[in-house]
Amino acid sequence: MAEEIRIHISGMIYNQAIGGTYSLVLSEDEGLQRRFSVLIGESEAQSIALKLNNTLPPRPLSHDLMVSIVKMLNAKLVKVVIYNMKNDIFYSNIYLMQNNSVIVIDARTSDAVALAVRSDAPIYINSDILDVVGTVLDAETMKRTYPEKETEKNISLDNYSSSLLDVLTDEELQELLNLAINEERYEIAAEIRDEIEKRK
């Protein structure tokens, strides 16, 4: 039986090859600290980023609603497990505890991760899957593959959308604002400025 290995979110990179998608980078907590990425949609990326940045949306998002329903049913999300992979698609289970009973629910990995970060629940992957997809990176390769300011290096107004603002850090927002002003795209600059002010 495969061992469950705990993993965590170590980054999120905009996928320029496939518009409206992001690569969610997940890393092994201990051991070899192998990394792999999961392709997720823009709305899921926004949902995860909002929670990681401790930003409250004006109204609850779908994942906030799901967590509220779980709590109202006196249940608790105890863990998320990526248990299978077929044709480069990851399959995940959400484990809930209710009245000393475990409930297992199949879910998309992006949704499962979004719920886990909202519930402070651990995320695991079966070891046999990590053995296939996990990559051990040396320090130099990590700098090239996952630079600290990956989004900033790729910042462009060509694929701009307001939902992108939720994913960017404060520094990256300032960089994008400067770019919008320099290119005299003042409507976009106003949106970015409002987002910066909202975070203060």
GROMACS .gro file of N, CA and C in nm, residues 25 43-44 54-55 72 78 91 97 110 154 165-166 172 176 178-179 183 185 194 196:
model
   63
   25VAL      N    1   0.235   2.487  -0.788
   25VAL     CA    2   0.355   2.411  -0.756
   25VAL      C    3   0.343   2.357  -0.614
   43SER      N    4  -1.011   3.069  -1.188
   43SER     CA    5  -1.096   3.095  -1.071
   43SER      C    6  -1.044   3.021  -0.949
   44GLU      N    7  -0.996   2.897  -0.968
   44GLU     CA    8  -0.940   2.821  -0.856
   44GLU      C    9  -0.810   2.884  -0.807
   54ASN      N   10  -0.443   3.611   0.267
   54ASN     CA   11  -0.532   3.658   0.373
   54ASN      C   12  -0.617   3.777   0.328
   55THR      N   13  -0.666   3.769   0.204
   55THR     CA   14  -0.751   3.873   0.149
   55THR      C   15  -0.896   3.826   0.151
   72MET      N   16  -2.131   2.390   0.935
   72MET     CA   17  -2.270   2.389   0.981
   72MET      C   18  -2.322   2.246   1.001
   78VAL      N   19  -1.038   1.696   0.749
   78VAL     CA   20  -0.918   1.654   0.822
   78VAL      C   21  -0.795   1.639   0.733
   91TYR      N   22  -0.613   1.298  -0.934
   91TYR     CA   23  -0.740   1.270  -0.869
   91TYR      C   24  -0.721   1.281  -0.717
   97MET      N   25  -1.452   1.443   0.881
   97MET     CA   26  -1.486   1.370   1.003
   97MET      C   27  -1.616   1.427   1.057
  110SER      N   28  -0.772   2.091  -0.765
  110SER     CA   29  -0.773   2.236  -0.742
  110SER      C   30  -0.874   2.273  -0.634
  154ASN      N   31   0.747   3.788  -1.566
  154ASN     CA   32   0.658   3.765  -1.679
  154ASN      C   33   0.544   3.866  -1.685
  165LEU      N   34  -0.512   4.031  -1.054
  165LEU     CA   35  -0.465   4.115  -0.944
  165LEU      C   36  -0.462   4.042  -0.811
  166ASP      N   37  -0.556   3.951  -0.791
  166ASP     CA   38  -0.564   3.878  -0.664
  166ASP      C   39  -0.445   3.785  -0.643
  172GLU      N   40   0.460   4.305  -0.703
  172GLU     CA   41   0.426   4.280  -0.843
  172GLU      C   42   0.315   4.373  -0.889
  176LEU      N   43   0.335   4.627  -1.204
  176LEU     CA   44   0.234   4.632  -1.309
  176LEU      C   45   0.174   4.771  -1.322
  178ASN      N   46   0.330   5.056  -1.258
  178ASN     CA   47   0.429   5.139  -1.328
  178ASN      C   48   0.426   5.112  -1.478
  179LEU      N   49   0.410   4.985  -1.514
  179LEU     CA   50   0.405   4.947  -1.655
  179LEU      C   51   0.283   5.008  -1.722
  183GLU      N   52   0.280   5.288  -2.025
  183GLU     CA   53   0.215   5.260  -2.153
  183GLU      C   54   0.086   5.341  -2.171
  185ARG      N   55  -0.193   5.335  -2.016
  185ARG     CA   56  -0.318   5.257  -2.008
  185ARG      C   57  -0.380   5.288  -1.871
  194ASP      N   58  -0.646   5.086  -0.722
  194ASP     CA   59  -0.754   5.056  -0.627
  194ASP      C   60  -0.723   4.928  -0.549
  196ILE      N   61  -0.423   4.808  -0.482
  196ILE     CA   62  -0.314   4.840  -0.388
  196ILE      C   63  -0.369   4.911  -0.266
   0.00000   0.00000   0.00000
